[in-house]
mmCIF file of C-alpha atoms and ligand atoms in Angstrom:
data_model
loop_
_atom_site.group_PDB
_atom_site.id
_atom_site.type_symbol
_atom_site.label_atom_id
_atom_site.label_comp_id
_atom_site.label_asym_id
_atom_site.label_seq_id
_atom_site.Cartn_x
_atom_site.Cartn_y
_atom_site.Cartn_z
ATOM 1 C CA MET A 1 -134.855 74.264 -141.316
ATOM 2 C CA ASP A 2 -131.605 75.780 -140.136
ATOM 3 C CA SER A 3 -132.205 76.844 -136.558
ATOM 4 C CA ALA A 4 -130.415 79.517 -134.571
ATOM 5 C CA ILE A 5 -132.201 78.277 -131.455
ATOM 6 C CA ARG A 6 -133.568 74.763 -131.082
ATOM 7 C CA ILE A 7 -135.512 73.944 -127.939
ATOM 8 C CA ARG A 8 -137.101 70.618 -127.043
ATOM 9 C CA GLY A 9 -139.164 69.813 -123.961
ATOM 10 C CA LEU A 10 -137.499 72.610 -121.999
ATOM 11 C CA GLU A 11 -138.439 72.697 -118.330
ATOM 12 C CA LYS A 12 -137.525 74.875 -115.416
ATOM 13 C CA GLU A 13 -138.750 74.572 -111.882
ATOM 14 C CA TYR A 14 -138.010 76.991 -109.080
ATOM 15 C CA GLY A 15 -139.239 74.956 -106.127
ATOM 16 C CA GLU A 16 -142.995 74.710 -106.602
ATOM 17 C CA VAL A 17 -143.061 77.173 -109.533
ATOM 18 C CA ARG A 18 -142.970 75.650 -113.026
ATOM 19 C CA ALA A 19 -141.543 78.578 -114.932
ATOM 20 C CA LEU A 20 -141.131 76.548 -118.171
ATOM 21 C CA ASP A 21 -143.328 73.574 -118.744
ATOM 22 C CA GLY A 22 -142.077 71.600 -121.744
ATOM 23 C CA VAL A 23 -141.270 74.239 -124.340
ATOM 24 C CA ASP A 24 -140.546 73.239 -127.965
ATOM 25 C CA LEU A 25 -139.372 76.041 -130.200
ATOM 26 C CA ASP A 26 -137.295 76.635 -133.327
ATOM 27 C CA VAL A 27 -136.014 80.095 -134.127
ATOM 28 C CA PRO A 28 -134.844 80.101 -137.768
ATOM 29 C CA LYS A 29 -131.394 81.465 -138.603
ATOM 30 C CA GLY A 30 -131.589 85.064 -139.752
ATOM 31 C CA SER A 31 -135.097 85.645 -138.447
ATOM 32 C CA PHE A 32 -136.399 88.499 -136.337
ATOM 33 C CA PHE A 33 -138.240 86.528 -133.716
ATOM 34 C CA GLY A 34 -140.469 87.847 -130.930
ATOM 35 C CA LEU A 35 -141.061 86.112 -127.626
ATOM 36 C CA LEU A 36 -144.209 87.576 -126.125
ATOM 37 C CA GLY A 37 -145.948 86.773 -122.888
ATOM 38 C CA PRO A 38 -147.496 88.426 -119.861
ATOM 39 C CA ASN A 39 -145.488 89.122 -116.696
ATOM 40 C CA GLY A 40 -144.250 85.888 -115.194
ATOM 41 C CA ALA A 41 -144.776 83.862 -118.396
ATOM 42 C CA GLY A 42 -141.188 82.575 -118.339
ATOM 43 C CA LYS A 43 -139.456 84.772 -120.929
ATOM 44 C CA THR A 44 -136.502 85.846 -118.812
ATOM 45 C CA THR A 45 -136.047 82.305 -117.531
ATOM 46 C CA PHE A 46 -135.950 81.113 -121.150
ATOM 47 C CA ILE A 47 -133.296 83.680 -122.053
ATOM 48 C CA ASN A 48 -131.263 83.007 -118.926
ATOM 49 C CA ILE A 49 -131.123 79.322 -119.794
ATOM 50 C CA LEU A 50 -129.801 80.175 -123.267
ATOM 51 C CA VAL A 51 -126.983 82.303 -121.852
ATOM 52 C CA GLY A 52 -126.073 79.952 -119.002
ATOM 53 C CA LEU A 53 -127.335 82.068 -116.120
ATOM 54 C CA VAL A 54 -130.002 79.557 -115.093
ATOM 55 C CA LYS A 55 -129.739 75.785 -115.172
ATOM 56 C CA LYS A 56 -132.628 74.011 -116.864
ATOM 57 C CA SER A 57 -134.530 71.274 -115.027
ATOM 58 C CA GLY A 58 -135.177 69.203 -118.165
ATOM 59 C CA GLY A 59 -135.229 69.105 -121.965
ATOM 60 C CA SER A 60 -132.631 70.497 -124.345
ATOM 61 C CA ALA A 61 -131.580 73.891 -125.654
ATOM 62 C CA GLU A 62 -129.153 74.469 -128.523
ATOM 63 C CA VAL A 63 -127.775 77.632 -130.083
ATOM 64 C CA PHE A 64 -126.464 77.089 -133.639
ATOM 65 C CA GLY A 65 -126.224 73.407 -132.818
ATOM 66 C CA ALA A 66 -124.215 73.908 -129.598
ATOM 67 C CA ASP A 67 -125.831 72.664 -126.390
ATOM 68 C CA VAL A 68 -126.139 75.576 -123.963
ATOM 69 C CA GLU A 69 -124.781 73.506 -121.072
ATOM 70 C CA ASP A 70 -122.522 70.826 -122.599
ATOM 71 C CA ASP A 71 -121.012 73.210 -125.182
ATOM 72 C CA TYR A 72 -121.493 76.322 -123.071
ATOM 73 C CA ARG A 73 -118.515 78.307 -124.366
ATOM 74 C CA GLU A 74 -119.329 77.664 -127.999
ATOM 75 C CA ALA A 75 -122.988 78.592 -127.561
ATOM 76 C CA ARG A 76 -122.267 81.648 -125.415
ATOM 77 C CA ASP A 77 -119.718 83.092 -127.842
ATOM 78 C CA ARG A 78 -122.373 83.256 -130.565
ATOM 79 C CA ILE A 79 -124.823 85.241 -128.400
ATOM 80 C CA GLY A 80 -124.980 88.954 -127.617
ATOM 81 C CA LEU A 81 -127.354 89.737 -124.773
ATOM 82 C CA ALA A 82 -128.879 93.093 -123.924
ATOM 83 C CA PRO A 83 -130.633 92.216 -120.666
ATOM 84 C CA GLN A 84 -133.608 93.915 -119.114
ATOM 85 C CA GLU A 85 -131.751 94.825 -115.962
ATOM 86 C CA PHE A 86 -128.479 96.699 -116.052
ATOM 87 C CA ASN A 87 -125.666 94.523 -114.762
ATOM 88 C CA VAL A 88 -122.690 96.639 -115.678
ATOM 89 C CA ASP A 89 -119.419 97.517 -113.967
ATOM 90 C CA ARG A 90 -120.446 100.972 -112.847
ATOM 91 C CA PHE A 91 -117.076 102.384 -111.932
ATOM 92 C CA PHE A 92 -115.113 102.069 -115.164
ATOM 93 C CA PRO A 93 -115.325 104.284 -118.230
ATOM 94 C CA ILE A 94 -117.732 102.570 -120.583
ATOM 95 C CA ARG A 95 -115.124 102.114 -123.305
ATOM 96 C CA GLU A 96 -113.039 100.092 -120.864
ATOM 97 C CA VAL A 97 -116.022 97.969 -119.921
ATOM 98 C CA LEU A 98 -116.384 97.089 -123.570
ATOM 99 C CA GLU A 99 -112.699 96.268 -123.931
ATOM 100 C CA HIS A 100 -112.880 93.945 -120.908
ATOM 101 C CA LYS A 101 -115.887 92.207 -122.353
ATOM 102 C CA ALA A 102 -114.142 91.739 -125.718
ATOM 103 C CA GLY A 103 -111.025 90.450 -123.956
ATOM 104 C CA TYR A 104 -113.122 87.958 -122.047
ATOM 105 C CA HIS A 105 -114.308 86.577 -125.361
ATOM 106 C CA GLY A 106 -110.736 86.233 -126.613
ATOM 107 C CA ILE A 107 -110.548 89.320 -128.821
ATOM 108 C CA PRO A 108 -106.978 90.745 -128.911
ATOM 109 C CA ARG A 109 -106.402 94.066 -127.156
ATOM 110 C CA GLN A 110 -106.000 96.346 -130.132
ATOM 111 C CA GLU A 111 -108.961 94.916 -131.970
ATOM 112 C CA ALA A 112 -110.992 95.183 -128.763
ATOM 113 C CA GLY A 113 -110.310 98.935 -128.635
ATOM 114 C CA GLU A 114 -111.284 99.378 -132.285
ATOM 115 C CA ARG A 115 -114.454 97.410 -131.843
ATOM 116 C CA ALA A 116 -115.358 99.373 -128.704
ATOM 117 C CA ASP A 117 -115.100 102.654 -130.621
ATOM 118 C CA GLU A 118 -117.075 101.229 -133.499
ATOM 119 C CA VAL A 119 -120.009 99.974 -131.408
ATOM 120 C CA LEU A 120 -120.091 103.165 -129.334
ATOM 121 C CA ARG A 121 -120.387 105.149 -132.564
ATOM 122 C CA ARG A 122 -122.980 102.753 -133.850
ATOM 123 C CA VAL A 123 -125.299 103.236 -130.859
ATOM 124 C CA GLY A 124 -124.585 106.982 -130.759
ATOM 125 C CA ILE A 125 -122.692 107.434 -127.461
ATOM 126 C CA TYR A 126 -119.087 107.642 -128.673
ATOM 127 C CA ASP A 127 -118.739 111.096 -127.107
ATOM 128 C CA LYS A 128 -119.487 109.481 -123.711
ATOM 129 C CA ARG A 129 -116.750 106.858 -124.048
ATOM 130 C CA ASP A 130 -114.780 108.063 -121.031
ATOM 131 C CA THR A 131 -117.812 108.401 -118.782
ATOM 132 C CA ARG A 132 -118.647 105.747 -116.227
ATOM 133 C CA PHE A 133 -121.897 103.860 -116.580
ATOM 134 C CA ASP A 134 -123.502 105.414 -113.500
ATOM 135 C CA TRP A 135 -123.289 108.853 -115.037
ATOM 136 C CA LEU A 136 -125.165 108.002 -118.226
ATOM 137 C CA SER A 137 -128.826 108.917 -118.619
ATOM 138 C CA GLY A 138 -131.385 106.085 -118.686
ATOM 139 C CA GLY A 139 -131.581 106.191 -122.487
ATOM 140 C CA MET A 140 -127.771 106.148 -122.824
ATOM 141 C CA LYS A 141 -127.646 103.135 -120.515
ATOM 142 C CA ARG A 142 -130.006 101.312 -122.887
ATOM 143 C CA ARG A 143 -127.753 102.269 -125.796
ATOM 144 C CA PHE A 144 -124.732 101.079 -123.870
ATOM 145 C CA VAL A 145 -126.081 97.593 -123.065
ATOM 146 C CA LEU A 146 -126.778 97.206 -126.767
ATOM 147 C CA ALA A 147 -123.204 98.264 -127.585
ATOM 148 C CA ARG A 148 -121.957 95.702 -125.085
ATOM 149 C CA ALA A 149 -124.066 92.990 -126.725
ATOM 150 C CA LEU A 150 -122.629 93.925 -130.127
ATOM 151 C CA ILE A 151 -118.954 94.006 -129.194
ATOM 152 C CA THR A 152 -118.524 90.287 -129.910
ATOM 153 C CA GLU A 153 -120.280 90.594 -133.303
ATOM 154 C CA PRO A 154 -122.830 87.974 -132.249
ATOM 155 C CA ASP A 155 -124.773 85.795 -134.672
ATOM 156 C CA LEU A 156 -127.708 85.803 -132.258
ATOM 157 C CA LEU A 157 -128.697 89.024 -130.550
ATOM 158 C CA ILE A 158 -131.059 88.652 -127.602
ATOM 159 C CA LEU A 159 -132.885 91.797 -126.579
ATOM 160 C CA ASP A 160 -134.898 91.559 -123.373
ATOM 161 C CA GLU A 161 -137.282 94.534 -123.438
ATOM 162 C CA PRO A 162 -134.792 96.838 -125.140
ATOM 163 C CA THR A 163 -137.151 99.811 -125.323
ATOM 164 C CA ALA A 164 -138.663 99.692 -121.831
ATOM 165 C CA GLY A 165 -138.901 103.250 -120.545
ATOM 166 C CA VAL A 166 -137.099 104.947 -123.444
ATOM 167 C CA ASP A 167 -138.366 108.026 -125.296
ATOM 168 C CA VAL A 168 -139.918 107.908 -128.744
ATOM 169 C CA GLN A 169 -136.791 109.129 -130.517
ATOM 170 C CA LEU A 170 -134.559 106.484 -128.979
ATOM 171 C CA ARG A 171 -137.142 103.799 -129.575
ATOM 172 C CA HIS A 172 -137.078 104.622 -133.282
ATOM 173 C CA ASP A 173 -133.265 104.763 -133.305
ATOM 174 C CA LEU A 174 -133.084 101.340 -131.680
ATOM 175 C CA TRP A 175 -135.641 99.920 -134.095
ATOM 176 C CA ASP A 176 -133.599 101.190 -137.057
ATOM 177 C CA LEU A 177 -130.394 99.816 -135.633
ATOM 178 C CA ILE A 178 -131.688 96.329 -134.885
ATOM 179 C CA THR A 179 -133.481 96.172 -138.226
ATOM 180 C CA GLU A 180 -130.152 96.945 -139.950
ATOM 181 C CA LEU A 181 -128.415 94.244 -137.940
ATOM 182 C CA ASN A 182 -131.090 91.742 -138.854
ATOM 183 C CA GLU A 183 -130.871 92.673 -142.534
ATOM 184 C CA ALA A 184 -127.127 92.076 -142.346
ATOM 185 C CA GLY A 185 -127.829 88.511 -141.155
ATOM 186 C CA THR A 186 -127.983 88.641 -137.357
ATOM 187 C CA THR A 187 -130.739 86.525 -135.844
ATOM 188 C CA ILE A 188 -132.720 88.566 -133.332
ATOM 189 C CA LEU A 189 -134.696 87.267 -130.372
ATOM 190 C CA LEU A 190 -136.766 90.064 -128.882
ATOM 191 C CA THR A 191 -138.978 90.123 -125.829
ATOM 192 C CA THR A 192 -141.208 93.117 -125.383
ATOM 193 C CA HIS A 193 -144.346 94.262 -123.656
ATOM 194 C CA TYR A 194 -144.942 96.767 -126.463
ATOM 195 C CA ILE A 195 -146.886 94.456 -128.697
ATOM 196 C CA GLU A 196 -146.900 97.112 -131.401
ATOM 197 C CA GLU A 197 -143.108 96.819 -131.455
ATOM 198 C CA ALA A 198 -143.336 93.096 -132.223
ATOM 199 C CA GLU A 199 -146.028 93.739 -134.828
ATOM 200 C CA ARG A 200 -143.747 96.213 -136.548
ATOM 201 C CA LEU A 201 -140.447 94.324 -136.363
ATOM 202 C CA CYS A 202 -140.889 90.566 -136.073
ATOM 203 C CA ASP A 203 -141.228 87.993 -138.866
ATOM 204 C CA GLU A 204 -142.565 85.523 -136.379
ATOM 205 C CA VAL A 205 -143.665 85.562 -132.749
ATOM 206 C CA ALA A 206 -144.084 82.889 -130.109
ATOM 207 C CA ILE A 207 -146.631 83.542 -127.403
ATOM 208 C CA LEU A 208 -145.612 82.114 -124.064
ATOM 209 C CA ASP A 209 -148.105 81.871 -121.229
ATOM 210 C CA SER A 210 -147.572 80.238 -117.842
ATOM 211 C CA GLY A 211 -144.454 78.469 -119.087
ATOM 212 C CA GLU A 212 -146.054 77.039 -122.230
ATOM 213 C CA ILE A 213 -145.939 78.104 -125.869
ATOM 214 C CA VAL A 214 -149.513 78.758 -126.926
ATOM 215 C CA GLU A 215 -148.803 79.891 -130.477
ATOM 216 C CA VAL A 216 -146.051 80.454 -133.026
ATOM 217 C CA ALA A 217 -147.022 82.469 -136.108
ATOM 218 C CA SER A 218 -146.268 85.647 -138.017
ATOM 219 C CA PRO A 219 -147.925 88.823 -136.685
ATOM 220 C CA GLU A 220 -149.846 88.978 -139.999
ATOM 221 C CA GLU A 221 -151.282 85.492 -139.548
ATOM 222 C CA LEU A 222 -152.337 86.274 -135.998
ATOM 223 C CA MET A 223 -153.970 89.552 -136.945
ATOM 224 C CA ASP A 224 -155.855 87.874 -139.776
ATOM 225 C CA ARG A 225 -157.612 85.751 -137.191
ATOM 226 C CA GLY A 226 -159.473 88.674 -135.666
ATOM 227 C CA PRO A 227 -162.250 90.697 -137.332
ATOM 228 C CA ASP A 228 -161.812 94.229 -138.675
ATOM 229 C CA LYS A 229 -163.625 97.279 -137.369
ATOM 230 C CA VAL A 230 -165.288 99.795 -139.682
ATOM 231 C CA THR A 231 -165.994 103.149 -138.067
ATOM 232 C CA ILE A 232 -168.325 105.426 -140.017
ATOM 233 C CA SER A 233 -169.037 108.978 -138.808
ATOM 234 C CA LEU A 234 -172.481 110.150 -139.911
ATOM 235 C CA ARG A 235 -173.552 113.785 -140.241
ATOM 236 C CA ASN A 236 -177.101 113.092 -139.026
ATOM 237 C CA PRO A 237 -176.887 109.948 -136.917
ATOM 238 C CA PRO A 238 -180.088 107.982 -136.349
ATOM 239 C CA GLU A 239 -181.542 107.201 -132.886
ATOM 240 C CA SER A 240 -180.434 103.593 -133.073
ATOM 241 C CA ALA A 241 -178.111 101.491 -135.261
ATOM 242 C CA PRO A 242 -179.732 101.022 -138.674
ATOM 243 C CA HIS A 243 -180.479 97.551 -139.957
ATOM 244 C CA LEU A 244 -177.894 96.704 -142.611
ATOM 245 C CA SER A 245 -178.405 94.158 -145.329
ATOM 246 C CA ALA A 246 -174.935 94.652 -146.882
ATOM 247 C CA GLY A 247 -172.911 91.530 -146.142
ATOM 248 C CA ARG A 248 -175.318 90.611 -143.396
ATOM 249 C CA ASP A 249 -174.110 87.016 -143.118
ATOM 250 C CA ARG A 250 -170.587 88.304 -142.477
ATOM 251 C CA ILE A 251 -171.232 91.221 -140.144
ATOM 252 C CA GLN A 252 -170.628 90.225 -136.533
ATOM 253 C CA ASP A 253 -171.850 93.368 -134.839
ATOM 254 C CA VAL A 254 -173.286 96.821 -135.566
ATOM 255 C CA GLU A 255 -173.264 99.489 -132.884
ATOM 256 C CA LEU A 256 -174.062 103.157 -132.782
ATOM 257 C CA ASP A 257 -171.704 105.148 -130.588
ATOM 258 C CA GLY A 258 -172.712 108.832 -130.668
ATOM 259 C CA ASP A 259 -172.458 109.832 -134.322
ATOM 260 C CA GLU A 260 -170.286 106.823 -135.158
ATOM 261 C CA LEU A 261 -171.545 103.610 -136.563
ATOM 262 C CA VAL A 262 -169.163 100.759 -135.730
ATOM 263 C CA VAL A 263 -169.384 97.597 -137.826
ATOM 264 C CA THR A 264 -167.371 94.502 -136.922
ATOM 265 C CA ALA A 265 -166.687 91.970 -139.677
ATOM 266 C CA PRO A 266 -163.827 89.856 -141.040
ATOM 267 C CA GLU A 267 -162.117 91.229 -144.185
ATOM 268 C CA ALA A 268 -164.184 94.402 -143.907
ATOM 269 C CA GLY A 269 -162.469 95.983 -146.914
ATOM 270 C CA LEU A 270 -164.466 93.660 -149.169
ATOM 271 C CA LEU A 271 -167.656 94.900 -147.554
ATOM 272 C CA ALA A 272 -166.872 98.603 -147.718
ATOM 273 C CA PRO A 273 -168.296 99.563 -151.154
ATOM 274 C CA GLU A 274 -171.579 97.791 -150.474
ATOM 275 C CA LEU A 275 -171.793 99.388 -147.032
ATOM 276 C CA VAL A 276 -171.241 102.881 -148.409
ATOM 277 C CA ARG A 277 -173.868 102.342 -151.144
ATOM 278 C CA GLU A 278 -176.449 101.101 -148.668
ATOM 279 C CA LEU A 279 -175.928 103.967 -146.220
ATOM 280 C CA ASP A 280 -176.130 106.417 -149.116
ATOM 281 C CA ARG A 281 -179.366 104.824 -150.338
ATOM 282 C CA LYS A 282 -180.777 105.159 -146.853
ATOM 283 C CA GLY A 283 -180.004 108.879 -146.896
ATOM 284 C CA PHE A 284 -177.044 108.958 -144.473
ATOM 285 C CA GLU A 285 -174.259 111.399 -145.118
ATOM 286 C CA ILE A 286 -170.849 109.883 -144.393
ATOM 287 C CA VAL A 287 -168.332 112.339 -142.932
ATOM 288 C CA HIS A 288 -165.538 109.885 -142.249
ATOM 289 C CA PHE A 289 -164.913 106.210 -143.019
ATOM 290 C CA ASP A 290 -162.198 104.152 -141.402
ATOM 291 C CA ILE A 291 -161.291 100.461 -141.449
ATOM 292 C CA SER A 292 -158.916 99.113 -138.806
ATOM 293 C CA ARG A 293 -157.550 95.609 -138.494
ATOM 294 C CA THR A 294 -157.462 93.733 -135.253
ATOM 295 C CA SER A 295 -154.144 94.625 -133.693
ATOM 296 C CA LEU A 296 -151.634 92.053 -132.559
ATOM 297 C CA GLU A 297 -152.227 93.444 -129.075
ATOM 298 C CA GLU A 298 -155.916 92.501 -129.190
ATOM 299 C CA VAL A 299 -155.069 88.978 -130.362
ATOM 300 C CA PHE A 300 -152.369 88.701 -127.684
ATOM 301 C CA VAL A 301 -154.699 89.818 -124.884
ATOM 302 C CA GLU A 302 -157.306 87.318 -126.020
ATOM 303 C CA MET A 303 -154.793 84.439 -126.133
ATOM 304 C CA THR A 304 -153.198 85.136 -122.784
ATOM 305 C CA ARG A 305 -156.312 86.047 -120.825
ATOM 306 C CA ALA A 306 -155.741 84.632 -117.332
ATOM 307 C CA ASP A 307 -157.948 81.695 -116.506
ATOM 308 C CA GLU A 308 -159.619 83.106 -113.421
ATOM 309 C CA SER A 309 -161.121 79.804 -112.376
ATOM 310 C CA THR A 310 -157.673 78.393 -111.681
ATOM 311 C CA GLY A 311 -156.319 81.507 -110.083
ATOM 312 C CA GLY A 312 -154.557 82.463 -113.310
ATOM 313 C CA ARG A 313 -150.917 83.205 -113.693
ATOM 314 C CA ASP A 314 -148.527 85.203 -111.628
ATOM 315 C CA GLU A 315 -149.436 88.788 -112.462
ATOM 316 C CA SER A 316 -146.540 90.349 -110.671
ATOM 317 C CA ALA A 317 -143.082 90.893 -112.008
ATOM 318 C CA ASP A 318 -142.110 91.043 -108.349
ATOM 319 C CA GLY A 319 -143.473 87.551 -107.841
ATOM 320 C CA LYS A 320 -139.918 86.273 -108.170
ATOM 321 C CA ARG A 321 -138.606 84.797 -105.013
ATOM 322 C CA ALA A 322 -135.258 85.702 -103.639
ATOM 323 C CA ASP A 323 -133.950 82.151 -103.700
ATOM 324 C CA ASP A 324 -132.363 82.527 -107.083
ATOM 325 C CA GLU A 325 -129.845 79.895 -107.800
ATOM 326 C CA PRO A 326 -126.437 80.887 -109.025
ATOM 327 C CA ALA A 327 -125.471 80.322 -112.631
ATOM 328 C CA ALA A 328 -125.172 76.636 -113.154
ATOM 329 C CA VAL A 329 -122.339 76.884 -115.564
ATOM 330 C CA THR A 330 -119.079 77.925 -114.107
ATOM 331 C CA GLY A 331 -116.752 80.215 -115.939
ATOM 332 C CA GLY A 332 -119.668 82.189 -117.345
ATOM 333 C CA GLU A 333 -119.704 85.880 -116.797
ATOM 334 C CA LYS A 334 -123.012 87.502 -115.998
ATOM 335 C CA ALA A 335 -124.429 88.502 -119.370
HETATM 336 P P1 ATP B 401 -141.682 89.557 -116.878
HETATM 337 O O1 ATP B 401 -142.400 89.885 -118.135
HETATM 338 O O2 ATP B 401 -142.428 90.023 -115.665
HETATM 339 O O3 ATP B 401 -140.235 89.934 -116.880
HETATM 340 P P2 ATP B 401 -141.074 86.761 -117.477
HETATM 341 O O4 ATP B 401 -141.962 86.251 -118.547
HETATM 342 O O5 ATP B 401 -139.696 87.163 -117.839
HETATM 343 O O6 ATP B 401 -141.784 87.938 -116.689
HETATM 344 P P3 ATP B 401 -139.833 84.998 -115.544
HETATM 345 O O7 ATP B 401 -139.049 86.080 -114.903
HETATM 346 O O8 ATP B 401 -139.093 84.022 -116.378
HETATM 347 O O9 ATP B 401 -141.044 85.597 -116.368
HETATM 348 O O10 ATP B 401 -140.601 84.203 -114.390
HETATM 349 C C1 ATP B 401 -141.378 83.021 -114.635
HETATM 350 C C2 ATP B 401 -141.883 82.472 -113.313
HETATM 351 O O11 ATP B 401 -140.777 81.967 -112.554
HETATM 352 C C3 ATP B 401 -142.575 83.485 -112.421
HETATM 353 O O12 ATP B 401 -143.616 82.821 -111.731
HETATM 354 C C4 ATP B 401 -141.499 83.900 -111.452
HETATM 355 O O13 ATP B 401 -142.045 84.315 -110.224
HETATM 356 C C5 ATP B 401 -140.708 82.616 -111.312
HETATM 357 N N1 ATP B 401 -139.272 82.869 -111.016
HETATM 358 C C6 ATP B 401 -138.389 83.502 -111.815
HETATM 359 N N2 ATP B 401 -137.156 83.529 -111.249
HETATM 360 C C7 ATP B 401 -137.290 82.898 -110.061
HETATM 361 C C8 ATP B 401 -136.381 82.582 -108.995
HETATM 362 N N3 ATP B 401 -135.108 82.906 -109.085
HETATM 363 N N4 ATP B 401 -136.852 81.926 -107.918
HETATM 364 C C9 ATP B 401 -138.152 81.562 -107.869
HETATM 365 N N5 ATP B 401 -139.064 81.811 -108.830
HETATM 366 C C10 ATP B 401 -138.649 82.471 -109.906
#
């Protein structure tokens, strides 16, 4: 497989904290890849190692075959990063910020200006080009960090929670934009706490928990592992859940919740006709019938449930200590 990102035995320790504990991962070229994990799982550390902001403690990390430390420049030039936290020169007009960034990556002045206009149009804030970053709204700031990531026309776009705190309209705009980029060949690495976002966008997701990869699969494969839920509203509900013989060896649970009968079973669609016939035979009138699949969120919660016996993981995003080390690689700008 041709990998955009190739990680072997990656480790990171911050003093006593093992933020990454031997991660192996391949992100295929051209894929839309999700990195999911609860707070403190190690996602930002992983990304920061890729872009040279944090020095790994062990293992190897390559971006399009370039080692992120030994071939830092080569690896970094292929990556566009839209980080979770805004780390932008606040006092310059945003168009200038983009030109500086392009210049830093060796793009000639005139081309830098053209590209700046193009990416500002692309993310929909061209009319704000002469405004300084501080004066943009929260949503425009999100758009801007994406524009900044795109100015170098990266082959790998890393989006660290790109839709945190944005309104529905912008979320959809961003989804459309990154989907277009991916379709045009850009590899996307996305972290998000909106699991529905990953379910909708990603070809494949890795679930990271306490510094370890617990699963790599497509959202479809993961959702197939959980049972479906059939919710049947009845006009005249019985006192208690009726005994059902339809697919009885497959049904995992039957519950009556008010006038709704809730049946849990894998591949419930196959069971539906039989279920309807049986309820009809028994004299129930069905008002509404709905089958829902296990969501990726339910599978995710199950897989990353904290092990309470060991004290679990760090639940707090503020659990980070202040003793951050500076970027290990000199000459690297911050994001
Ligand atoms: P979130 O979803 O909350 O952003 P995350 O998955 O990005 O979390 P990281 O920020 O990578 O997780 O943190 C992983 C672990 O490393 C946490 O236990 C965190 O407290 C710790 N950590 C991160 N940065 C530092 C640092 N500079 N110094 C000490 N510990 C750190």
